[in-house]
């Protein structure tokens, strides 16, 4: 079996910065700079069914989820009337999922805030008045300058949802860095930090990429990939192709999701117990001698003997008692998967958004490691992201930071990727300092409409 030469990641145990979603910035790099009408030969054209007039086609990126697929927005009489996948984008082959197509509702949502509002009543009274962009920007600039001049840049707090590639670079590496605040919070701890941390501990960064197109068997723990995924549309198309070729899909899930329903087998499992099944699968593979000794000895920091000694306790019977999955089924699948050569095993929120999510993610990667399915055709590899290069030197101002990003001390044994669900509580509590300006950014971009919703209050 051909191996590629990027396998040295395996020995890395250090936590490093997370990498970008694999295609997040690609579509914007490829198409974001294009302005005006997009010239497409045959595909990518659309006409009004009433007047027959050709609609203006504007390329953009779907921001309905983090996959950021390439889209074309069709405009008629100044209104976006339809969204389609960009036919020139190889990641998605011109497809757009249902959620992506529904993105048009974001543009014309009657509740969408399109202009700055200033609070005029007491906090919580819900009284606001409309102000101009100039007024809003001037006031914000004045307050930011005042804070900066007092030597308290850390009291400017910035919190964001999804921010990647060029927007991340511009806001974090330039704007916030130049200002000098390190009081920057995100949302990862209430999202997928279990998966991120598990992968960072194993191969130094998050995410993975699964080569469904060339694999022989797929096992899924808690991911509803037919409906959503971090890299949904590009990845599910590969899965559909694999399934059309007859590749087996087994899904462990607490519920009969659409993905479970479309699998060869749905194996119901008690919530939060995936780890027990995963460890038992590892145990069977080692016990039956179906492991890839060369991979283990070359690319991990444990020996086969150590694995045998450690995994002996995790029998299928033990896992059955915890998860409700029959021991005979666990054993059968473990043997089948190890013999698939290669297989793809992936998991997501159903498995990793539990108190034991970090260890579940690590154990899932252990299955593919002991089978030798890492960095092989038809297996999985660490994903890579596009980088955003620029010619402007980055500012290296010394940053100051309020200690409110990682939650109350002692509340978490192992906080990583911050504790965003505690930030508001910490601000209210005030014992670790309070920001004077709190700016929040949620980005939603559809078609040519491209705005950030900002709120700043003190
Ligand atoms: S997967 Fe769907 S919602 Fe997500 S970016 Fe692609 S088209 Fe948009």
CSV table of C-alpha atoms and ligand atoms in Angstrom, one decimal:
chain,number,residue,atom,x,y,z
A,1,UNK,CA,0.0,0.0,0.0
A,2,UNK,CA,1.4,3.4,-1.0
A,3,UNK,CA,2.3,5.6,1.9
A,4,UNK,CA,2.9,9.4,1.6
A,5,UNK,CA,5.7,11.1,3.3
A,6,UNK,CA,3.8,13.4,5.7
A,7,UNK,CA,3.7,10.9,8.6
A,8,UNK,CA,6.1,12.5,11.0
A,9,UNK,CA,3.1,14.4,12.6
A,10,UNK,CA,2.3,11.3,14.5
A,11,UNK,CA,5.1,11.7,17.0
A,12,UNK,CA,4.0,15.2,17.9
A,13,UNK,CA,2.3,15.5,21.2
A,14,UNK,CA,2.4,19.2,21.5
A,15,UNK,CA,-0.7,21.3,21.3
A,16,UNK,CA,-0.4,23.7,18.5
A,17,UNK,CA,-2.6,26.4,17.0
A,18,UNK,CA,-5.6,25.0,15.2
A,19,UNK,CA,-5.5,25.0,11.4
A,20,UNK,CA,-8.0,26.4,9.1
A,21,UNK,CA,-11.0,24.4,7.8
A,22,UNK,CA,-9.7,22.7,4.8
A,23,UNK,CA,-11.6,24.6,2.1
A,24,UNK,CA,-12.7,27.6,4.1
A,25,UNK,CA,-10.6,30.2,2.4
A,26,UNK,CA,-10.1,28.4,-0.9
A,27,UNK,CA,-13.4,29.6,-2.5
A,28,UNK,CA,-12.8,33.1,-1.3
A,29,UNK,CA,-9.2,33.1,-2.7
A,30,UNK,CA,-10.5,31.7,-5.9
A,31,UNK,CA,-13.5,33.9,-6.4
A,32,UNK,CA,-13.6,36.5,-3.7
A,33,UNK,CA,-11.6,39.0,-5.6
A,34,UNK,CA,-13.8,38.9,-8.6
A,35,UNK,CA,-16.1,41.8,-9.0
A,36,UNK,CA,-19.2,42.5,-11.0
A,37,UNK,CA,-20.8,40.0,-13.3
A,38,UNK,CA,-19.2,36.6,-13.4
A,39,UNK,CA,-18.6,35.3,-17.0
A,40,UNK,CA,-19.7,31.8,-17.3
A,41,UNK,CA,-20.1,29.9,-20.5
A,42,UNK,CA,-22.9,27.5,-20.2
A,43,UNK,CA,-23.5,26.7,-16.6
A,44,UNK,CA,-24.0,29.4,-14.1
A,45,UNK,CA,-26.6,31.3,-16.1
A,46,UNK,CA,-30.1,32.0,-15.0
A,47,UNK,CA,-33.1,33.8,-16.5
A,48,UNK,CA,-36.2,35.4,-15.1
A,49,UNK,CA,-39.1,33.0,-15.8
A,50,UNK,CA,-41.4,36.1,-16.2
A,51,UNK,CA,-39.5,38.4,-18.5
A,52,UNK,CA,-36.9,36.0,-19.9
A,53,UNK,CA,-34.2,38.5,-19.0
A,54,UNK,CA,-30.8,37.2,-18.0
A,55,UNK,CA,-30.1,37.6,-14.3
A,56,UNK,CA,-26.8,39.1,-13.1
A,57,UNK,CA,-24.5,36.4,-11.7
A,58,UNK,CA,-22.3,37.4,-8.8
A,59,UNK,CA,-19.8,35.0,-7.3
A,60,UNK,CA,-19.5,34.8,-3.5
A,61,UNK,CA,-19.1,32.3,-0.7
A,62,UNK,CA,-21.8,30.6,1.3
A,63,UNK,CA,-21.6,31.6,5.0
A,64,UNK,CA,-24.4,29.4,6.1
A,65,UNK,CA,-21.9,27.1,7.7
A,66,UNK,CA,-18.2,26.8,8.1
A,67,UNK,CA,-17.6,24.9,4.9
A,68,UNK,CA,-17.8,28.2,3.0
A,69,UNK,CA,-18.7,26.8,-0.3
A,70,UNK,CA,-18.5,28.8,-3.5
A,71,UNK,CA,-21.8,30.2,-4.7
A,72,UNK,CA,-23.3,32.3,-7.4
A,73,UNK,CA,-26.0,34.8,-6.4
A,74,UNK,CA,-28.5,35.7,-9.2
A,75,UNK,CA,-29.7,39.3,-9.0
A,76,UNK,CA,-32.9,40.5,-10.7
A,77,UNK,CA,-34.0,44.2,-10.4
A,78,UNK,CA,-31.5,44.7,-7.6
A,79,UNK,CA,-32.7,41.8,-5.5
A,80,UNK,CA,-30.9,38.4,-4.9
A,81,UNK,CA,-33.5,36.0,-6.2
A,82,UNK,CA,-31.6,32.7,-6.2
A,83,UNK,CA,-28.4,31.0,-5.0
A,84,UNK,CA,-26.6,28.2,-6.7
A,85,UNK,CA,-23.4,26.4,-6.3
A,86,UNK,CA,-20.5,27.8,-8.4
A,87,UNK,CA,-20.0,25.3,-11.2
A,88,UNK,CA,-16.3,26.2,-11.5
A,89,UNK,CA,-15.5,25.1,-8.0
A,90,UNK,CA,-14.0,21.6,-7.9
A,91,UNK,CA,-14.5,21.2,-4.1
A,92,UNK,CA,-18.3,21.2,-4.5
A,93,UNK,CA,-18.8,20.5,-8.2
A,94,UNK,CA,-21.3,23.3,-8.4
A,95,UNK,CA,-23.6,21.8,-5.8
A,96,UNK,CA,-25.2,23.7,-2.9
A,97,UNK,CA,-26.9,22.1,0.1
A,98,UNK,CA,-30.5,22.9,1.2
A,99,UNK,CA,-29.2,25.1,4.0
A,100,UNK,CA,-26.9,27.0,1.5
A,101,UNK,CA,-29.8,27.6,-0.8
A,102,UNK,CA,-31.9,28.9,2.1
A,103,UNK,CA,-29.2,31.5,2.7
A,104,UNK,CA,-31.2,33.9,0.7
A,105,UNK,CA,-33.5,34.2,3.7
A,106,UNK,CA,-30.6,35.8,5.6
A,107,UNK,CA,-30.4,38.6,3.2
A,108,UNK,CA,-34.0,39.6,3.4
A,109,UNK,CA,-34.8,38.5,6.9
A,110,UNK,CA,-37.1,41.2,8.2
A,111,UNK,CA,-35.4,41.0,11.6
A,112,UNK,CA,-32.0,41.6,10.2
A,113,UNK,CA,-30.3,44.7,11.6
A,114,UNK,CA,-29.0,46.8,8.7
A,115,UNK,CA,-27.9,49.9,10.5
A,116,UNK,CA,-26.3,50.9,13.8
A,117,UNK,CA,-28.6,51.3,16.8
A,118,UNK,CA,-27.7,53.1,20.0
A,119,UNK,CA,-29.3,52.3,23.3
A,120,UNK,CA,-31.2,55.3,24.7
A,121,UNK,CA,-33.0,53.8,27.7
A,122,UNK,CA,-31.7,51.9,30.7
A,123,UNK,CA,-29.8,48.7,30.0
A,124,UNK,CA,-32.4,46.0,29.5
A,125,UNK,CA,-35.2,48.5,28.7
A,126,UNK,CA,-35.0,47.7,25.0
A,127,UNK,CA,-35.0,51.3,23.9
A,128,UNK,CA,-32.8,52.1,20.9
A,129,UNK,CA,-32.4,54.8,18.3
A,130,UNK,CA,-31.1,54.6,14.8
A,131,UNK,CA,-27.8,56.4,14.2
A,132,UNK,CA,-25.7,56.8,11.1
A,133,UNK,CA,-22.6,54.7,10.3
A,134,UNK,CA,-20.5,57.9,10.7
A,135,UNK,CA,-21.9,58.5,14.1
A,136,UNK,CA,-21.4,54.9,15.1
A,137,UNK,CA,-17.8,54.7,13.8
A,138,UNK,CA,-16.8,58.1,15.3
A,139,UNK,CA,-18.1,57.2,18.7
A,140,UNK,CA,-16.5,53.8,18.7
A,141,UNK,CA,-13.2,55.3,17.5
A,142,UNK,CA,-13.3,57.9,20.2
A,143,UNK,CA,-13.9,55.4,22.9
A,144,UNK,CA,-11.2,53.1,21.7
A,145,UNK,CA,-8.7,55.9,21.5
A,146,UNK,CA,-9.6,57.1,25.0
A,147,UNK,CA,-9.1,53.6,26.4
A,148,UNK,CA,-5.8,53.2,24.5
A,149,UNK,CA,-4.5,56.5,25.7
A,150,UNK,CA,-5.2,55.6,29.3
A,151,UNK,CA,-2.9,52.6,28.8
A,152,UNK,CA,-5.7,50.1,29.2
A,153,UNK,CA,-6.1,48.4,25.8
A,154,UNK,CA,-7.0,45.1,27.6
A,155,UNK,CA,-10.4,46.6,28.5
A,156,UNK,CA,-11.4,46.4,24.9
A,157,UNK,CA,-12.7,42.9,24.5
A,158,UNK,CA,-13.4,41.3,21.2
A,159,UNK,CA,-15.5,38.1,20.9
A,160,UNK,CA,-16.3,36.3,17.6
A,161,UNK,CA,-18.0,33.2,16.3
A,162,UNK,CA,-16.5,32.0,13.1
A,163,UNK,CA,-13.5,34.0,11.8
A,164,UNK,CA,-11.0,32.4,9.5
A,165,UNK,CA,-8.5,33.1,6.8
A,166,UNK,CA,-8.4,36.8,5.6
A,167,UNK,CA,-10.9,38.1,8.1
A,168,UNK,CA,-9.1,36.4,11.0
A,169,UNK,CA,-5.8,37.8,9.7
A,170,UNK,CA,-7.0,41.3,9.3
A,171,UNK,CA,-8.9,41.5,12.6
A,172,UNK,CA,-6.6,39.5,14.9
A,173,UNK,CA,-3.1,39.9,13.4
A,174,UNK,CA,-3.5,43.6,12.5
A,175,UNK,CA,-6.3,45.4,14.2
A,176,UNK,CA,-6.4,43.8,17.6
A,177,UNK,CA,-2.6,43.3,17.6
A,178,UNK,CA,-2.0,46.9,16.8
A,179,UNK,CA,-4.4,48.0,19.4
A,180,UNK,CA,-2.7,45.9,22.0
A,181,UNK,CA,-5.6,43.9,23.5
A,182,UNK,CA,-5.3,40.2,24.2
A,183,UNK,CA,-8.8,40.0,25.6
A,184,UNK,CA,-10.1,38.1,22.6
A,185,UNK,CA,-12.7,35.3,23.0
A,186,UNK,CA,-14.2,32.9,20.5
A,187,UNK,CA,-16.9,30.1,20.7
A,188,UNK,CA,-14.9,26.9,20.4
A,189,UNK,CA,-15.3,25.7,23.9
A,190,UNK,CA,-19.1,25.4,23.4
A,191,UNK,CA,-18.6,24.0,19.9
A,192,UNK,CA,-16.1,21.3,19.2
A,193,UNK,CA,-13.1,21.8,21.4
A,194,UNK,CA,-13.3,18.1,22.4
A,195,UNK,CA,-12.4,17.1,18.8
A,196,UNK,CA,-9.8,19.9,18.4
A,197,UNK,CA,-8.0,19.1,21.7
A,198,UNK,CA,-8.1,15.3,21.0
A,199,UNK,CA,-6.5,15.8,17.6
A,200,UNK,CA,-4.0,18.4,18.8
A,201,UNK,CA,-2.8,15.9,21.4
A,202,UNK,CA,-2.4,13.2,18.8
A,203,UNK,CA,-1.0,14.9,15.7
A,204,UNK,CA,-0.5,18.5,16.7
A,205,UNK,CA,-3.5,20.2,15.0
A,206,UNK,CA,-7.1,19.8,14.0
A,207,UNK,CA,-8.8,18.7,11.5
A,208,UNK,CA,-8.8,15.4,9.7
A,209,UNK,CA,-9.6,14.6,6.1
A,210,UNK,CA,-11.2,11.2,5.2
A,211,UNK,CA,-10.5,9.7,1.8
A,212,UNK,CA,-14.0,8.1,1.4
A,213,UNK,CA,-13.6,7.8,-2.3
A,214,UNK,CA,-10.8,5.2,-2.1
A,215,UNK,CA,-11.7,3.4,1.1
A,216,UNK,CA,-13.3,0.0,1.6
A,217,UNK,CA,-15.3,0.5,4.8
A,218,UNK,CA,-16.5,3.5,6.8
A,219,UNK,CA,-17.4,3.6,10.5
A,220,UNK,CA,-19.2,6.7,11.8
A,221,UNK,CA,-19.5,7.6,15.4
A,222,UNK,CA,-22.2,10.3,16.0
A,223,UNK,CA,-21.9,12.3,12.8
A,224,UNK,CA,-24.9,13.2,10.8
A,225,UNK,CA,-22.8,13.8,7.7
A,226,UNK,CA,-25.7,13.5,5.2
A,227,UNK,CA,-27.1,16.7,6.7
A,228,UNK,CA,-24.2,18.7,8.1
A,229,UNK,CA,-20.5,18.6,8.8
A,230,UNK,CA,-17.6,21.0,9.1
A,231,UNK,CA,-16.7,20.2,5.5
A,232,UNK,CA,-20.2,19.1,4.6
A,233,UNK,CA,-20.8,19.5,0.9
A,234,UNK,CA,-17.4,18.5,-0.4
A,235,UNK,CA,-17.1,15.5,2.0
A,236,UNK,CA,-20.6,14.2,1.6
A,237,UNK,CA,-20.2,14.1,-2.1
A,238,UNK,CA,-17.3,11.7,-1.6
A,239,UNK,CA,-19.4,9.6,0.7
A,240,UNK,CA,-22.2,9.4,-1.8
A,241,UNK,CA,-19.7,8.3,-4.5
A,242,UNK,CA,-18.2,5.7,-2.2
A,243,UNK,CA,-21.7,4.4,-1.3
A,244,UNK,CA,-22.6,4.1,-5.0
A,245,UNK,CA,-19.6,1.8,-5.4
A,246,UNK,CA,-20.9,-0.3,-2.5
A,247,UNK,CA,-18.6,0.8,0.3
A,248,UNK,CA,-20.1,-0.2,3.6
A,249,UNK,CA,-21.2,2.4,6.1
A,250,UNK,CA,-21.8,1.6,9.7
A,251,UNK,CA,-23.2,4.3,12.0
A,252,UNK,CA,-23.2,4.4,15.8
A,253,UNK,CA,-25.7,7.0,17.0
A,254,UNK,CA,-28.2,7.4,19.8
A,255,UNK,CA,-30.9,8.3,17.3
A,256,UNK,CA,-31.9,7.2,13.9
A,257,UNK,CA,-30.5,10.2,12.0
A,258,UNK,CA,-30.8,10.5,8.3
A,259,UNK,CA,-27.2,9.3,8.1
A,260,UNK,CA,-28.0,6.3,10.3
A,261,UNK,CA,-31.0,5.6,8.1
A,262,UNK,CA,-28.9,5.6,5.0
A,263,UNK,CA,-26.2,3.4,6.5
A,264,UNK,CA,-25.9,-0.3,6.0
A,265,UNK,CA,-26.3,-0.6,9.7
A,266,UNK,CA,-27.4,1.7,12.4
A,267,UNK,CA,-26.1,0.7,15.8
A,268,UNK,CA,-27.9,2.5,18.6
A,269,UNK,CA,-25.6,3.4,21.5
A,270,UNK,CA,-26.2,5.0,24.9
A,271,UNK,CA,-25.3,8.7,25.0
A,272,UNK,CA,-21.7,9.5,25.8
A,273,UNK,CA,-20.5,5.9,25.7
A,274,UNK,CA,-18.8,5.8,22.3
A,275,UNK,CA,-15.4,5.7,24.0
A,276,UNK,CA,-16.1,2.3,25.6
A,277,UNK,CA,-16.9,0.8,22.2
A,278,UNK,CA,-13.9,2.5,20.5
A,279,UNK,CA,-11.6,1.1,23.2
A,280,UNK,CA,-13.1,-2.4,22.8
A,281,UNK,CA,-12.6,-2.2,19.0
A,282,UNK,CA,-8.9,-1.4,19.6
A,283,UNK,CA,-8.6,-4.2,22.1
A,284,UNK,CA,-10.0,-6.8,19.7
A,285,UNK,CA,-7.8,-5.6,16.8
A,286,UNK,CA,-4.7,-6.0,19.1
A,287,UNK,CA,-5.8,-9.3,20.6
A,288,UNK,CA,-6.6,-10.8,17.2
A,289,UNK,CA,-3.2,-9.7,15.9
A,290,UNK,CA,-4.7,-7.5,13.1
A,291,UNK,CA,-2.7,-4.4,13.9
A,292,UNK,CA,-0.1,-2.7,11.7
A,293,UNK,CA,3.1,-3.3,13.7
A,294,UNK,CA,5.2,-1.2,11.3
A,295,UNK,CA,3.0,1.9,11.8
A,296,UNK,CA,2.9,1.5,15.5
A,297,UNK,CA,6.6,1.0,15.9
A,298,UNK,CA,7.6,3.8,13.5
A,299,UNK,CA,5.0,6.5,14.1
A,300,UNK,CA,3.8,6.2,17.7
A,301,UNK,CA,5.5,6.5,21.0
A,302,UNK,CA,4.1,3.1,22.4
A,303,UNK,CA,5.1,-0.5,21.7
A,304,UNK,CA,2.7,-3.2,20.7
A,305,UNK,CA,3.3,-4.8,24.1
A,306,UNK,CA,2.3,-1.7,25.9
A,307,UNK,CA,-0.8,-1.5,23.8
A,308,UNK,CA,-1.7,-5.1,24.6
A,309,UNK,CA,-1.2,-4.6,28.3
A,310,UNK,CA,-3.2,-1.4,28.3
A,311,UNK,CA,-6.1,-2.5,26.1
A,312,UNK,CA,-6.6,-6.0,27.7
A,313,UNK,CA,-9.1,-4.6,30.2
A,314,UNK,CA,-11.4,-3.1,27.5
A,315,UNK,CA,-13.2,-6.2,26.4
A,316,UNK,CA,-16.3,-6.2,24.2
A,317,UNK,CA,-18.2,-7.6,27.1
A,318,UNK,CA,-17.1,-4.7,29.3
A,319,UNK,CA,-18.1,-2.2,26.6
A,320,UNK,CA,-21.5,-3.9,26.2
A,321,UNK,CA,-22.3,-3.2,29.8
A,322,UNK,CA,-21.6,0.5,29.4
A,323,UNK,CA,-22.9,1.2,25.9
A,324,UNK,CA,-25.6,-1.4,25.3
A,325,UNK,CA,-23.9,-2.5,22.0
A,326,UNK,CA,-23.7,-6.3,21.9
A,327,UNK,CA,-20.2,-7.6,22.5
A,328,UNK,CA,-20.5,-9.9,19.5
A,329,UNK,CA,-21.3,-6.9,17.2
A,330,UNK,CA,-18.2,-5.0,18.5
A,331,UNK,CA,-16.0,-7.9,17.9
A,332,UNK,CA,-17.4,-8.6,14.4
A,333,UNK,CA,-17.0,-4.9,13.4
A,334,UNK,CA,-13.5,-4.7,14.8
A,335,UNK,CA,-12.3,-7.7,12.8
A,336,UNK,CA,-14.1,-6.5,9.6
A,337,UNK,CA,-12.7,-3.0,9.9
A,338,UNK,CA,-9.1,-4.1,10.5
A,339,UNK,CA,-9.3,-6.4,7.5
A,340,UNK,CA,-10.9,-3.8,5.2
A,341,UNK,CA,-7.5,-2.3,4.3
A,342,UNK,CA,-8.1,0.5,4.2
A,343,UNK,CA,-11.0,1.9,6.2
A,344,UNK,CA,-12.1,5.3,7.3
A,345,UNK,CA,-13.4,5.9,10.8
A,346,UNK,CA,-14.8,9.3,11.6
A,347,UNK,CA,-16.8,10.8,14.4
A,348,UNK,CA,-18.2,14.1,15.4
A,349,UNK,CA,-20.4,15.9,17.8
A,350,UNK,CA,-22.5,12.9,18.9
A,351,UNK,CA,-19.2,11.3,20.1
A,352,UNK,CA,-17.0,14.2,21.0
A,353,UNK,CA,-19.4,16.7,22.7
A,354,UNK,CA,-19.4,14.8,26.0
A,355,UNK,CA,-17.3,15.1,29.1
A,356,UNK,CA,-15.1,12.4,27.7
A,357,UNK,CA,-15.0,13.8,24.1
A,358,UNK,CA,-11.3,14.5,24.1
A,359,UNK,CA,-10.5,11.0,25.0
A,360,UNK,CA,-13.1,9.6,22.5
A,361,UNK,CA,-11.4,11.5,19.7
A,362,UNK,CA,-8.0,10.3,20.7
A,363,UNK,CA,-9.2,6.7,20.9
A,364,UNK,CA,-10.9,7.0,17.5
A,365,UNK,CA,-7.6,8.0,16.0
A,366,UNK,CA,-6.0,5.1,17.8
A,367,UNK,CA,-8.1,2.7,15.9
A,368,UNK,CA,-6.9,4.1,12.5
A,369,UNK,CA,-3.3,4.2,13.9
A,370,UNK,CA,-3.1,0.6,14.9
A,371,UNK,CA,-4.7,-0.5,11.6
A,372,UNK,CA,-2.2,1.7,9.7
A,373,UNK,CA,-4.9,3.7,8.0
A,374,UNK,CA,-3.2,7.1,8.6
A,375,UNK,CA,-1.8,8.9,5.6
A,376,UNK,CA,-2.7,6.1,3.2
A,377,UNK,CA,-4.9,6.2,0.2
A,378,UNK,CA,-8.4,5.4,1.4
A,379,UNK,CA,-7.6,6.3,5.0
A,380,UNK,CA,-7.3,9.6,6.8
A,381,UNK,CA,-4.8,12.4,7.1
A,382,UNK,CA,-4.4,15.6,8.9
A,383,UNK,CA,-6.2,18.3,6.9
A,384,UNK,CA,-4.4,21.4,5.7
A,385,UNK,CA,-5.7,24.8,5.1
A,386,UNK,CA,-5.0,27.6,2.7
A,387,UNK,CA,-2.8,30.3,4.1
A,388,UNK,CA,-3.4,34.0,3.6
A,389,UNK,CA,-0.3,35.9,2.6
A,390,UNK,CA,0.2,39.6,2.6
A,391,UNK,CA,3.0,42.1,2.1
A,392,UNK,CA,2.3,44.3,5.1
A,393,UNK,CA,4.4,43.8,8.2
A,394,UNK,CA,2.3,42.7,11.2
A,395,UNK,CA,2.4,44.9,14.3
A,396,UNK,CA,4.1,43.4,17.3
A,397,UNK,CA,2.6,45.5,20.1
A,398,UNK,CA,2.9,44.1,23.6
A,399,UNK,CA,-0.6,42.9,24.4
A,400,UNK,CA,-2.4,43.2,27.7
A,401,UNK,CA,-5.2,40.8,28.6
A,402,UNK,CA,-8.0,40.5,31.2
A,403,UNK,CA,-8.1,37.1,32.8
A,404,UNK,CA,-11.7,36.4,31.9
A,405,UNK,CA,-11.3,34.2,28.8
A,406,UNK,CA,-10.6,30.9,30.4
A,407,UNK,CA,-13.4,30.9,33.0
A,408,UNK,CA,-13.3,31.0,36.8
A,409,UNK,CA,-10.1,29.5,38.1
A,410,UNK,CA,-10.6,25.9,39.3
A,411,UNK,CA,-13.8,25.4,37.5
A,412,UNK,CA,-12.1,23.4,34.8
A,413,UNK,CA,-9.6,20.7,35.1
A,414,UNK,CA,-8.4,21.0,31.6
A,415,UNK,CA,-9.7,24.1,29.9
A,416,UNK,CA,-8.6,24.5,26.3
A,417,UNK,CA,-9.8,26.8,23.6
A,418,UNK,CA,-11.1,29.0,26.4
A,419,UNK,CA,-14.4,28.9,28.3
A,420,UNK,CA,-16.7,31.1,26.3
A,421,UNK,CA,-19.8,30.1,28.2
A,422,UNK,CA,-18.3,31.7,31.3
A,423,UNK,CA,-17.3,35.0,29.7
A,424,UNK,CA,-20.5,36.8,30.4
A,425,UNK,CA,-20.6,35.5,34.0
A,426,UNK,CA,-17.1,36.6,34.5
A,427,UNK,CA,-17.9,40.1,33.2
A,428,UNK,CA,-20.8,40.3,35.6
A,429,UNK,CA,-18.8,39.0,38.5
A,430,UNK,CA,-16.1,41.6,37.8
A,431,UNK,CA,-13.5,40.2,40.2
A,432,UNK,CA,-11.1,39.6,37.3
A,433,UNK,CA,-11.6,42.9,35.7
A,434,UNK,CA,-14.3,44.1,33.4
A,435,UNK,CA,-14.0,45.2,29.8
A,436,UNK,CA,-15.2,48.8,29.1
A,437,UNK,CA,-15.8,48.1,25.5
A,438,UNK,CA,-17.2,44.7,24.4
A,439,UNK,CA,-17.3,44.1,20.7
A,440,UNK,CA,-18.9,41.0,19.2
A,441,UNK,CA,-18.8,39.9,15.6
A,442,UNK,CA,-21.0,37.4,13.9
A,443,UNK,CA,-20.5,37.1,10.2
A,444,UNK,CA,-23.1,36.1,7.7
A,445,UNK,CA,-22.4,36.7,4.1
A,446,UNK,CA,-24.8,35.9,1.3
A,447,UNK,CA,-24.4,36.9,-2.3
A,448,UNK,CA,-23.1,40.4,-2.7
A,449,UNK,CA,-24.7,41.4,0.6
A,450,UNK,CA,-21.7,41.2,2.9
A,451,UNK,CA,-21.9,42.7,6.3
A,452,UNK,CA,-20.8,42.0,9.8
A,453,UNK,CA,-23.1,42.5,12.6
A,454,UNK,CA,-21.3,44.3,15.3
A,455,UNK,CA,-22.4,45.3,18.8
A,456,UNK,CA,-20.4,47.4,21.1
A,457,UNK,CA,-21.6,48.4,24.5
A,458,UNK,CA,-20.1,49.4,27.9
B,1,LIG,S1,-22.3,22.9,3.2
B,1,LIG,FE1,-24.2,24.0,2.6
B,1,LIG,S2,-24.5,25.6,4.2
B,1,LIG,FE2,-22.3,24.8,4.3
B,1,LIG,S3,-21.2,26.3,3.1
B,1,LIG,FE3,-21.7,24.5,1.8
B,1,LIG,S4,-23.6,25.1,0.8
B,1,LIG,FE4,-23.3,26.5,2.5
